[in-house]
């Protein structure tokens, strides 16, 4: 069964997402809730689906180093049996700098997919957080699509070429609702530089897209920030999200940045959006523009 993601979804950290938030996200018109940093048994996803009626919940992403693929497969079957057509398993290999077990990422991902195959997880029910050409090729041959993170519309164009016309492509896009460019960059910069510019998977991907050492050094250039974080009013952000669709995406996973933050539950020192009234107000403003 091919999953219908719709055009726009919301990205949140799973551990910080409640059933009431899922209800509000669905009510606003967003069709998919992307939950990050989930445990291998996918605990908590059932409750989000129980609280909603049509919302798709997808992992973005389940780190393959977090546990045995047999456990993930059992969780997939548990959820998809109870909620057919409403769950998609996004997988990723994580980062050498954050994962002690990290080694031979392409081979490790293939082995994980072998485990899912053996446990009967359908190809169309899963996707990869693919950035580079080899991982995109693997996504095209052994999954239902790709969920690239920290990318630009140009990456979306290249990913669509690699995946072919029929597979799902759902890039993540960071957005910040603030019409003042300087203030928006000031808010966004620590969220991009502290979290991502020390991770080789991302910096290598950004270099392939044409960013230079100057862009990636220190706190990152304004050009880099403006490319990775769509900021401005709701209409400006909507137009930027539409660039991904025009470049070949089926769906865009929207990650809202605000000034309010909390510490990442898995990586101390990394700040995440605080899911409070401020971020819900941004969801409402975007929904009014998008739908």
PDB file of C-alpha atoms in Angstrom:
ATOM      1  CA  UNK A   1       0.000   0.000   0.000  1.00  0.00           C
ATOM      2  CA  UNK A   2       1.484   3.332  -1.094  1.00  0.00           C
ATOM      3  CA  UNK A   3       1.237   5.970   1.624  1.00  0.00           C
ATOM      4  CA  UNK A   4      -0.368   9.296   0.723  1.00  0.00           C
ATOM      5  CA  UNK A   5       1.577  11.986   2.584  1.00  0.00           C
ATOM      6  CA  UNK A   6      -0.204  15.003   1.133  1.00  0.00           C
ATOM      7  CA  UNK A   7       1.787  18.120   0.291  1.00  0.00           C
ATOM      8  CA  UNK A   8       2.742  19.553   3.680  1.00  0.00           C
ATOM      9  CA  UNK A   9       3.540  18.067   7.061  1.00  0.00           C
ATOM     10  CA  UNK A  10       5.053  19.133  10.365  1.00  0.00           C
ATOM     11  CA  UNK A  11       8.362  17.893  11.789  1.00  0.00           C
ATOM     12  CA  UNK A  12       8.692  17.567  15.575  1.00  0.00           C
ATOM     13  CA  UNK A  13      10.813  15.627  18.067  1.00  0.00           C
ATOM     14  CA  UNK A  14       8.772  12.561  18.972  1.00  0.00           C
ATOM     15  CA  UNK A  15       9.489  12.651  22.693  1.00  0.00           C
ATOM     16  CA  UNK A  16       8.149  16.209  22.864  1.00  0.00           C
ATOM     17  CA  UNK A  17       5.006  15.567  20.820  1.00  0.00           C
ATOM     18  CA  UNK A  18       1.675  14.901  22.531  1.00  0.00           C
ATOM     19  CA  UNK A  19      -1.585  13.509  21.150  1.00  0.00           C
ATOM     20  CA  UNK A  20      -3.167  16.947  21.630  1.00  0.00           C
ATOM     21  CA  UNK A  21      -0.470  18.486  19.400  1.00  0.00           C
ATOM     22  CA  UNK A  22      -1.165  15.836  16.769  1.00  0.00           C
ATOM     23  CA  UNK A  23      -4.874  16.698  16.895  1.00  0.00           C
ATOM     24  CA  UNK A  24      -4.151  20.400  16.364  1.00  0.00           C
ATOM     25  CA  UNK A  25      -1.735  19.723  13.507  1.00  0.00           C
ATOM     26  CA  UNK A  26      -4.341  17.561  11.765  1.00  0.00           C
ATOM     27  CA  UNK A  27      -7.118  20.087  12.369  1.00  0.00           C
ATOM     28  CA  UNK A  28      -5.031  22.824  10.724  1.00  0.00           C
ATOM     29  CA  UNK A  29      -4.821  20.810   7.503  1.00  0.00           C
ATOM     30  CA  UNK A  30      -1.323  19.352   7.689  1.00  0.00           C
ATOM     31  CA  UNK A  31      -1.465  15.778   6.444  1.00  0.00           C
ATOM     32  CA  UNK A  32       1.660  14.208   7.938  1.00  0.00           C
ATOM     33  CA  UNK A  33       3.394  14.456  11.307  1.00  0.00           C
ATOM     34  CA  UNK A  34       7.102  13.639  11.118  1.00  0.00           C
ATOM     35  CA  UNK A  35       8.479  12.461  14.459  1.00  0.00           C
ATOM     36  CA  UNK A  36      12.222  12.423  15.081  1.00  0.00           C
ATOM     37  CA  UNK A  37      14.476  10.548  17.498  1.00  0.00           C
ATOM     38  CA  UNK A  38      12.027   7.711  18.136  1.00  0.00           C
ATOM     39  CA  UNK A  39      13.023   4.513  19.999  1.00  0.00           C
ATOM     40  CA  UNK A  40      13.372   1.331  17.952  1.00  0.00           C
ATOM     41  CA  UNK A  41      10.038  -0.039  19.218  1.00  0.00           C
ATOM     42  CA  UNK A  42       8.351   3.180  18.006  1.00  0.00           C
ATOM     43  CA  UNK A  43       6.639   3.651  21.367  1.00  0.00           C
ATOM     44  CA  UNK A  44       4.293   6.633  21.366  1.00  0.00           C
ATOM     45  CA  UNK A  45       3.283   6.548  17.714  1.00  0.00           C
ATOM     46  CA  UNK A  46       0.149   4.489  18.405  1.00  0.00           C
ATOM     47  CA  UNK A  47      -1.126   7.206  20.751  1.00  0.00           C
ATOM     48  CA  UNK A  48      -0.610   9.934  18.120  1.00  0.00           C
ATOM     49  CA  UNK A  49      -2.563   7.922  15.563  1.00  0.00           C
ATOM     50  CA  UNK A  50      -5.307   7.075  18.065  1.00  0.00           C
ATOM     51  CA  UNK A  51      -5.800  10.782  18.738  1.00  0.00           C
ATOM     52  CA  UNK A  52      -6.283  11.600  15.050  1.00  0.00           C
ATOM     53  CA  UNK A  53      -8.392  10.240  12.205  1.00  0.00           C
ATOM     54  CA  UNK A  54      -6.535  10.808   8.914  1.00  0.00           C
ATOM     55  CA  UNK A  55      -3.096  12.119   9.884  1.00  0.00           C
ATOM     56  CA  UNK A  56      -0.126  10.075   8.661  1.00  0.00           C
ATOM     57  CA  UNK A  57       2.677   9.679  11.186  1.00  0.00           C
ATOM     58  CA  UNK A  58       6.176   9.031   9.832  1.00  0.00           C
ATOM     59  CA  UNK A  59       9.592   8.713  11.412  1.00  0.00           C
ATOM     60  CA  UNK A  60      12.174  11.275  10.348  1.00  0.00           C
ATOM     61  CA  UNK A  61      14.191   9.397  11.133  1.00  0.00           C
ATOM     62  CA  UNK A  62      14.571   6.080  12.980  1.00  0.00           C
ATOM     63  CA  UNK A  63      18.329   5.707  13.472  1.00  0.00           C
ATOM     64  CA  UNK A  64      19.436   2.242  12.332  1.00  0.00           C
ATOM     65  CA  UNK A  65      21.952   2.047  15.189  1.00  0.00           C
ATOM     66  CA  UNK A  66      19.242   2.340  17.850  1.00  0.00           C
ATOM     67  CA  UNK A  67      18.326  -1.351  17.771  1.00  0.00           C
ATOM     68  CA  UNK A  68      17.746  -4.557  15.869  1.00  0.00           C
ATOM     69  CA  UNK A  69      15.725  -4.279  12.635  1.00  0.00           C
ATOM     70  CA  UNK A  70      13.541  -7.164  13.846  1.00  0.00           C
ATOM     71  CA  UNK A  71      12.280  -4.924  16.665  1.00  0.00           C
ATOM     72  CA  UNK A  72      11.574  -2.086  14.252  1.00  0.00           C
ATOM     73  CA  UNK A  73       9.818  -4.520  11.919  1.00  0.00           C
ATOM     74  CA  UNK A  74       7.590  -5.805  14.711  1.00  0.00           C
ATOM     75  CA  UNK A  75       6.717  -2.215  15.603  1.00  0.00           C
ATOM     76  CA  UNK A  76       5.993  -1.442  11.940  1.00  0.00           C
ATOM     77  CA  UNK A  77       3.585  -4.366  11.717  1.00  0.00           C
ATOM     78  CA  UNK A  78       1.935  -3.423  15.027  1.00  0.00           C
ATOM     79  CA  UNK A  79       1.245   0.116  13.866  1.00  0.00           C
ATOM     80  CA  UNK A  80       0.388  -0.537  10.223  1.00  0.00           C
ATOM     81  CA  UNK A  81      -2.032  -3.325  11.180  1.00  0.00           C
ATOM     82  CA  UNK A  82      -3.905  -1.054  13.589  1.00  0.00           C
ATOM     83  CA  UNK A  83      -3.706   2.026  11.345  1.00  0.00           C
ATOM     84  CA  UNK A  84      -3.430   0.902   7.711  1.00  0.00           C
ATOM     85  CA  UNK A  85      -2.154   3.539   5.321  1.00  0.00           C
ATOM     86  CA  UNK A  86      -1.214   5.948   8.122  1.00  0.00           C
ATOM     87  CA  UNK A  87       2.383   5.087   8.991  1.00  0.00           C
ATOM     88  CA  UNK A  88       5.645   5.382   7.053  1.00  0.00           C
ATOM     89  CA  UNK A  89       9.038   4.268   8.340  1.00  0.00           C
ATOM     90  CA  UNK A  90      11.777   6.800   7.596  1.00  0.00           C
ATOM     91  CA  UNK A  91      15.248   5.399   8.315  1.00  0.00           C
ATOM     92  CA  UNK A  92      18.680   6.966   8.607  1.00  0.00           C
ATOM     93  CA  UNK A  93      22.247   6.023   9.378  1.00  0.00           C
ATOM     94  CA  UNK A  94      22.948   8.880  11.796  1.00  0.00           C
ATOM     95  CA  UNK A  95      26.344  10.519  12.168  1.00  0.00           C
ATOM     96  CA  UNK A  96      29.836   9.330  12.928  1.00  0.00           C
ATOM     97  CA  UNK A  97      30.271  12.174  15.402  1.00  0.00           C
ATOM     98  CA  UNK A  98      27.203  11.149  17.448  1.00  0.00           C
ATOM     99  CA  UNK A  99      27.053   7.353  17.189  1.00  0.00           C
ATOM    100  CA  UNK A 100      29.741   5.149  18.686  1.00  0.00           C
ATOM    101  CA  UNK A 101      28.846   2.137  16.513  1.00  0.00           C
ATOM    102  CA  UNK A 102      28.945   4.127  13.271  1.00  0.00           C
ATOM    103  CA  UNK A 103      30.863   2.259  10.546  1.00  0.00           C
ATOM    104  CA  UNK A 104      30.467   1.564   6.824  1.00  0.00           C
ATOM    105  CA  UNK A 105      27.151   3.435   6.564  1.00  0.00           C
ATOM    106  CA  UNK A 106      26.112   2.109   3.154  1.00  0.00           C
ATOM    107  CA  UNK A 107      26.806  -1.518   4.069  1.00  0.00           C
ATOM    108  CA  UNK A 108      25.123  -1.065   7.449  1.00  0.00           C
ATOM    109  CA  UNK A 109      22.004   0.388   5.821  1.00  0.00           C
ATOM    110  CA  UNK A 110      21.838  -2.469   3.319  1.00  0.00           C
ATOM    111  CA  UNK A 111      22.106  -4.991   6.153  1.00  0.00           C
ATOM    112  CA  UNK A 112      19.325  -3.207   8.055  1.00  0.00           C
ATOM    113  CA  UNK A 113      17.099  -3.295   4.991  1.00  0.00           C
ATOM    114  CA  UNK A 114      17.878  -6.997   4.650  1.00  0.00           C
ATOM    115  CA  UNK A 115      16.555  -7.435   8.200  1.00  0.00           C
ATOM    116  CA  UNK A 116      13.376  -5.538   7.359  1.00  0.00           C
ATOM    117  CA  UNK A 117      12.921  -7.646   4.217  1.00  0.00           C
ATOM    118  CA  UNK A 118      13.268 -10.829   6.247  1.00  0.00           C
ATOM    119  CA  UNK A 119      10.597  -9.580   8.644  1.00  0.00           C
ATOM    120  CA  UNK A 120       8.156  -8.670   5.885  1.00  0.00           C
ATOM    121  CA  UNK A 121       8.306  -4.864   5.981  1.00  0.00           C
ATOM    122  CA  UNK A 122       7.185  -3.792   2.495  1.00  0.00           C
ATOM    123  CA  UNK A 123       9.542  -1.746   0.343  1.00  0.00           C
ATOM    124  CA  UNK A 124       6.898   0.947  -0.184  1.00  0.00           C
ATOM    125  CA  UNK A 125       6.418   1.314   3.567  1.00  0.00           C
ATOM    126  CA  UNK A 126       9.898   2.682   4.229  1.00  0.00           C
ATOM    127  CA  UNK A 127      12.286   5.390   3.038  1.00  0.00           C
ATOM    128  CA  UNK A 128      15.832   6.612   3.633  1.00  0.00           C
ATOM    129  CA  UNK A 129      17.244   9.925   4.807  1.00  0.00           C
ATOM    130  CA  UNK A 130      19.404   9.936   1.687  1.00  0.00           C
ATOM    131  CA  UNK A 131      21.715  12.840   0.911  1.00  0.00           C
ATOM    132  CA  UNK A 132      24.540  11.605  -1.326  1.00  0.00           C
ATOM    133  CA  UNK A 133      24.382   9.762  -4.658  1.00  0.00           C
ATOM    134  CA  UNK A 134      25.049   6.272  -3.254  1.00  0.00           C
ATOM    135  CA  UNK A 135      22.412   6.506  -0.537  1.00  0.00           C
ATOM    136  CA  UNK A 136      19.912   7.955  -3.016  1.00  0.00           C
ATOM    137  CA  UNK A 137      20.641   5.021  -5.322  1.00  0.00           C
ATOM    138  CA  UNK A 138      19.979   2.636  -2.434  1.00  0.00           C
ATOM    139  CA  UNK A 139      16.741   4.440  -1.606  1.00  0.00           C
ATOM    140  CA  UNK A 140      15.653   4.115  -5.228  1.00  0.00           C
ATOM    141  CA  UNK A 141      16.354   0.392  -5.406  1.00  0.00           C
ATOM    142  CA  UNK A 142      15.203  -0.813  -1.992  1.00  0.00           C
ATOM    143  CA  UNK A 143      12.703   1.622  -0.480  1.00  0.00           C
ATOM    144  CA  UNK A 144       9.623   3.649  -1.272  1.00  0.00           C
ATOM    145  CA  UNK A 145      11.491   6.941  -1.368  1.00  0.00           C
ATOM    146  CA  UNK A 146      13.668   9.459   0.462  1.00  0.00           C
ATOM    147  CA  UNK A 147      13.364  11.919   3.345  1.00  0.00           C
ATOM    148  CA  UNK A 148      16.403  14.215   2.940  1.00  0.00           C
ATOM    149  CA  UNK A 149      17.197  16.537   5.843  1.00  0.00           C
ATOM    150  CA  UNK A 150      18.913  19.949   5.800  1.00  0.00           C
ATOM    151  CA  UNK A 151      18.641  20.393   2.059  1.00  0.00           C
ATOM    152  CA  UNK A 152      17.765  23.010  -0.533  1.00  0.00           C
ATOM    153  CA  UNK A 153      15.408  22.894  -3.534  1.00  0.00           C
ATOM    154  CA  UNK A 154      18.456  22.166  -5.691  1.00  0.00           C
ATOM    155  CA  UNK A 155      19.068  18.989  -3.704  1.00  0.00           C
ATOM    156  CA  UNK A 156      15.397  18.130  -4.202  1.00  0.00           C
ATOM    157  CA  UNK A 157      15.878  18.423  -7.973  1.00  0.00           C
ATOM    158  CA  UNK A 158      18.927  16.148  -7.876  1.00  0.00           C
ATOM    159  CA  UNK A 159      17.176  13.674  -5.580  1.00  0.00           C
ATOM    160  CA  UNK A 160      14.189  13.447  -7.918  1.00  0.00           C
ATOM    161  CA  UNK A 161      16.507  12.659 -10.810  1.00  0.00           C
ATOM    162  CA  UNK A 162      18.135   9.905  -8.750  1.00  0.00           C
ATOM    163  CA  UNK A 163      14.864   8.416  -7.491  1.00  0.00           C
ATOM    164  CA  UNK A 164      12.958   8.481 -10.744  1.00  0.00           C
ATOM    165  CA  UNK A 165       9.405   9.749 -11.155  1.00  0.00           C
ATOM    166  CA  UNK A 166       7.383   7.384  -8.994  1.00  0.00           C
ATOM    167  CA  UNK A 167       9.005   7.194  -5.537  1.00  0.00           C
ATOM    168  CA  UNK A 168       8.138   9.456  -2.616  1.00  0.00           C
ATOM    169  CA  UNK A 169      10.410  12.434  -2.003  1.00  0.00           C
ATOM    170  CA  UNK A 170       9.777  14.404   1.190  1.00  0.00           C
ATOM    171  CA  UNK A 171      12.551  16.887   2.046  1.00  0.00           C
ATOM    172  CA  UNK A 172      12.660  18.671   5.391  1.00  0.00           C
ATOM    173  CA  UNK A 173      12.624  22.482   5.310  1.00  0.00           C
ATOM    174  CA  UNK A 174      13.335  24.757   8.259  1.00  0.00           C
ATOM    175  CA  UNK A 175      11.218  27.901   8.452  1.00  0.00           C
ATOM    176  CA  UNK A 176      11.226  30.968  10.669  1.00  0.00           C
ATOM    177  CA  UNK A 177       8.297  33.380  10.629  1.00  0.00           C
ATOM    178  CA  UNK A 178      10.009  36.762  10.945  1.00  0.00           C
ATOM    179  CA  UNK A 179       9.981  39.536   8.293  1.00  0.00           C
ATOM    180  CA  UNK A 180      13.267  41.022   9.579  1.00  0.00           C
ATOM    181  CA  UNK A 181      16.125  39.166   7.803  1.00  0.00           C
ATOM    182  CA  UNK A 182      18.840  40.142  10.286  1.00  0.00           C
ATOM    183  CA  UNK A 183      16.779  39.126  13.295  1.00  0.00           C
ATOM    184  CA  UNK A 184      15.714  35.892  11.600  1.00  0.00           C
ATOM    185  CA  UNK A 185      19.343  34.959  10.909  1.00  0.00           C
ATOM    186  CA  UNK A 186      20.290  35.765  14.490  1.00  0.00           C
ATOM    187  CA  UNK A 187      17.579  33.399  15.741  1.00  0.00           C
ATOM    188  CA  UNK A 188      18.331  30.649  13.231  1.00  0.00           C
ATOM    189  CA  UNK A 189      22.137  30.683  13.219  1.00  0.00           C
ATOM    190  CA  UNK A 190      22.836  28.842  16.501  1.00  0.00           C
ATOM    191  CA  UNK A 191      20.199  26.258  15.609  1.00  0.00           C
ATOM    192  CA  UNK A 192      21.977  25.434  12.348  1.00  0.00           C
ATOM    193  CA  UNK A 193      25.618  25.850  13.291  1.00  0.00           C
ATOM    194  CA  UNK A 194      25.604  24.124  16.703  1.00  0.00           C
ATOM    195  CA  UNK A 195      23.548  21.197  15.472  1.00  0.00           C
ATOM    196  CA  UNK A 196      24.791  20.550  11.949  1.00  0.00           C
ATOM    197  CA  UNK A 197      28.029  22.211  10.835  1.00  0.00           C
ATOM    198  CA  UNK A 198      30.106  19.814  12.938  1.00  0.00           C
ATOM    199  CA  UNK A 199      28.589  16.768  11.226  1.00  0.00           C
ATOM    200  CA  UNK A 200      30.437  15.549   8.141  1.00  0.00           C
ATOM    201  CA  UNK A 201      27.377  13.989   6.484  1.00  0.00           C
ATOM    202  CA  UNK A 202      25.772  17.409   6.301  1.00  0.00           C
ATOM    203  CA  UNK A 203      28.828  19.457   5.426  1.00  0.00           C
ATOM    204  CA  UNK A 204      29.725  17.011   2.641  1.00  0.00           C
ATOM    205  CA  UNK A 205      26.187  17.263   1.304  1.00  0.00           C
ATOM    206  CA  UNK A 206      26.293  21.049   1.407  1.00  0.00           C
ATOM    207  CA  UNK A 207      29.631  21.115  -0.400  1.00  0.00           C
ATOM    208  CA  UNK A 208      28.114  18.988  -3.172  1.00  0.00           C
ATOM    209  CA  UNK A 209      25.454  21.706  -3.480  1.00  0.00           C
ATOM    210  CA  UNK A 210      28.122  24.361  -4.023  1.00  0.00           C
ATOM    211  CA  UNK A 211      28.684  25.785  -0.540  1.00  0.00           C
ATOM    212  CA  UNK A 212      32.283  26.592   0.280  1.00  0.00           C
ATOM    213  CA  UNK A 213      34.525  26.335   3.323  1.00  0.00           C
ATOM    214  CA  UNK A 214      33.805  30.014   3.903  1.00  0.00           C
ATOM    215  CA  UNK A 215      30.073  29.283   4.017  1.00  0.00           C
ATOM    216  CA  UNK A 216      30.553  26.355   6.410  1.00  0.00           C
ATOM    217  CA  UNK A 217      33.160  27.768   8.772  1.00  0.00           C
ATOM    218  CA  UNK A 218      32.498  29.475  12.081  1.00  0.00           C
ATOM    219  CA  UNK A 219      28.842  30.393  12.482  1.00  0.00           C
ATOM    220  CA  UNK A 220      28.059  29.865   8.803  1.00  0.00           C
ATOM    221  CA  UNK A 221      27.539  32.495   6.132  1.00  0.00           C
ATOM    222  CA  UNK A 222      24.357  34.465   5.587  1.00  0.00           C
ATOM    223  CA  UNK A 223      24.089  32.733   2.210  1.00  0.00           C
ATOM    224  CA  UNK A 224      24.069  29.353   3.935  1.00  0.00           C
ATOM    225  CA  UNK A 225      21.480  30.438   6.511  1.00  0.00           C
ATOM    226  CA  UNK A 226      19.200  31.914   3.876  1.00  0.00           C
ATOM    227  CA  UNK A 227      19.432  28.717   1.815  1.00  0.00           C
ATOM    228  CA  UNK A 228      18.665  26.362   4.701  1.00  0.00           C
ATOM    229  CA  UNK A 229      16.088  28.400   6.627  1.00  0.00           C
ATOM    230  CA  UNK A 230      13.124  29.938   4.833  1.00  0.00           C
ATOM    231  CA  UNK A 231      12.375  33.168   6.685  1.00  0.00           C
ATOM    232  CA  UNK A 232      10.028  36.068   6.151  1.00  0.00           C
ATOM    233  CA  UNK A 233       6.262  36.378   6.281  1.00  0.00           C
ATOM    234  CA  UNK A 234       3.917  33.438   5.707  1.00  0.00           C
ATOM    235  CA  UNK A 235       3.588  34.191   1.977  1.00  0.00           C
ATOM    236  CA  UNK A 236       7.359  34.263   1.499  1.00  0.00           C
ATOM    237  CA  UNK A 237       7.760  30.981   3.365  1.00  0.00           C
ATOM    238  CA  UNK A 238       4.931  29.407   1.361  1.00  0.00           C
ATOM    239  CA  UNK A 239       6.672  30.340  -1.875  1.00  0.00           C
ATOM    240  CA  UNK A 240       9.901  28.753  -0.665  1.00  0.00           C
ATOM    241  CA  UNK A 241       8.123  25.538   0.281  1.00  0.00           C
ATOM    242  CA  UNK A 242       6.601  25.526  -3.178  1.00  0.00           C
ATOM    243  CA  UNK A 243      10.096  25.541  -4.695  1.00  0.00           C
ATOM    244  CA  UNK A 244      10.627  22.032  -3.338  1.00  0.00           C
ATOM    245  CA  UNK A 245       7.386  20.860  -4.946  1.00  0.00           C
ATOM    246  CA  UNK A 246       8.368  22.495  -8.235  1.00  0.00           C
ATOM    247  CA  UNK A 247      11.755  20.746  -8.022  1.00  0.00           C
ATOM    248  CA  UNK A 248      10.111  17.331  -7.736  1.00  0.00           C
ATOM    249  CA  UNK A 249       9.115  16.778  -4.115  1.00  0.00           C
ATOM    250  CA  UNK A 250       5.811  15.085  -3.369  1.00  0.00           C
ATOM    251  CA  UNK A 251       5.712  16.543   0.119  1.00  0.00           C
ATOM    252  CA  UNK A 252       7.615  18.954   2.365  1.00  0.00           C
ATOM    253  CA  UNK A 253       8.247  18.321   6.068  1.00  0.00           C
ATOM    254  CA  UNK A 254       8.165  21.740   7.734  1.00  0.00           C
ATOM    255  CA  UNK A 255      10.337  22.298  10.803  1.00  0.00           C
ATOM    256  CA  UNK A 256       9.465  25.588  12.487  1.00  0.00           C
ATOM    257  CA  UNK A 257      12.169  27.537  14.311  1.00  0.00           C
ATOM    258  CA  UNK A 258      11.222  30.037  17.006  1.00  0.00           C
ATOM    259  CA  UNK A 259      13.158  31.882  19.664  1.00  0.00           C
ATOM    260  CA  UNK A 260      11.925  29.518  22.401  1.00  0.00           C
ATOM    261  CA  UNK A 261      14.019  26.364  22.736  1.00  0.00           C
ATOM    262  CA  UNK A 262      14.510  23.247  24.822  1.00  0.00           C
ATOM    263  CA  UNK A 263      17.479  20.893  25.009  1.00  0.00           C
ATOM    264  CA  UNK A 264      17.504  17.900  22.668  1.00  0.00           C
ATOM    265  CA  UNK A 265      16.513  14.780  24.671  1.00  0.00           C
ATOM    266  CA  UNK A 266      19.274  12.678  23.058  1.00  0.00           C
ATOM    267  CA  UNK A 267      22.057  15.199  22.391  1.00  0.00           C
ATOM    268  CA  UNK A 268      22.762  17.567  25.300  1.00  0.00           C
ATOM    269  CA  UNK A 269      23.781  21.035  24.223  1.00  0.00           C
ATOM    270  CA  UNK A 270      21.685  21.016  21.039  1.00  0.00           C
ATOM    271  CA  UNK A 271      18.677  23.294  21.191  1.00  0.00           C
ATOM    272  CA  UNK A 272      15.296  22.402  19.688  1.00  0.00           C
ATOM    273  CA  UNK A 273      12.070  24.358  19.222  1.00  0.00           C
ATOM    274  CA  UNK A 274       9.931  24.576  22.313  1.00  0.00           C
ATOM    275  CA  UNK A 275       6.507  23.228  21.353  1.00  0.00           C
ATOM    276  CA  UNK A 276       4.455  25.879  23.048  1.00  0.00           C
ATOM    277  CA  UNK A 277       1.884  28.492  22.098  1.00  0.00           C
ATOM    278  CA  UNK A 278       4.465  30.395  20.021  1.00  0.00           C
ATOM    279  CA  UNK A 279       5.127  27.510  17.665  1.00  0.00           C
ATOM    280  CA  UNK A 280       1.430  26.650  17.419  1.00  0.00           C
ATOM    281  CA  UNK A 281       0.785  30.248  16.357  1.00  0.00           C
ATOM    282  CA  UNK A 282       3.292  29.786  13.523  1.00  0.00           C
ATOM    283  CA  UNK A 283       1.584  26.555  12.461  1.00  0.00           C
ATOM    284  CA  UNK A 284      -1.717  28.420  12.310  1.00  0.00           C
ATOM    285  CA  UNK A 285      -0.237  31.291  10.257  1.00  0.00           C
ATOM    286  CA  UNK A 286       1.353  28.873   7.782  1.00  0.00           C
ATOM    287  CA  UNK A 287      -1.809  26.816   7.503  1.00  0.00           C
ATOM    288  CA  UNK A 288      -3.819  29.937   6.674  1.00  0.00           C
ATOM    289  CA  UNK A 289      -1.412  30.630   3.808  1.00  0.00           C
ATOM    290  CA  UNK A 290      -0.910  27.064   2.567  1.00  0.00           C
ATOM    291  CA  UNK A 291      -4.463  25.766   2.669  1.00  0.00           C
TER     292      UNK A 291
END
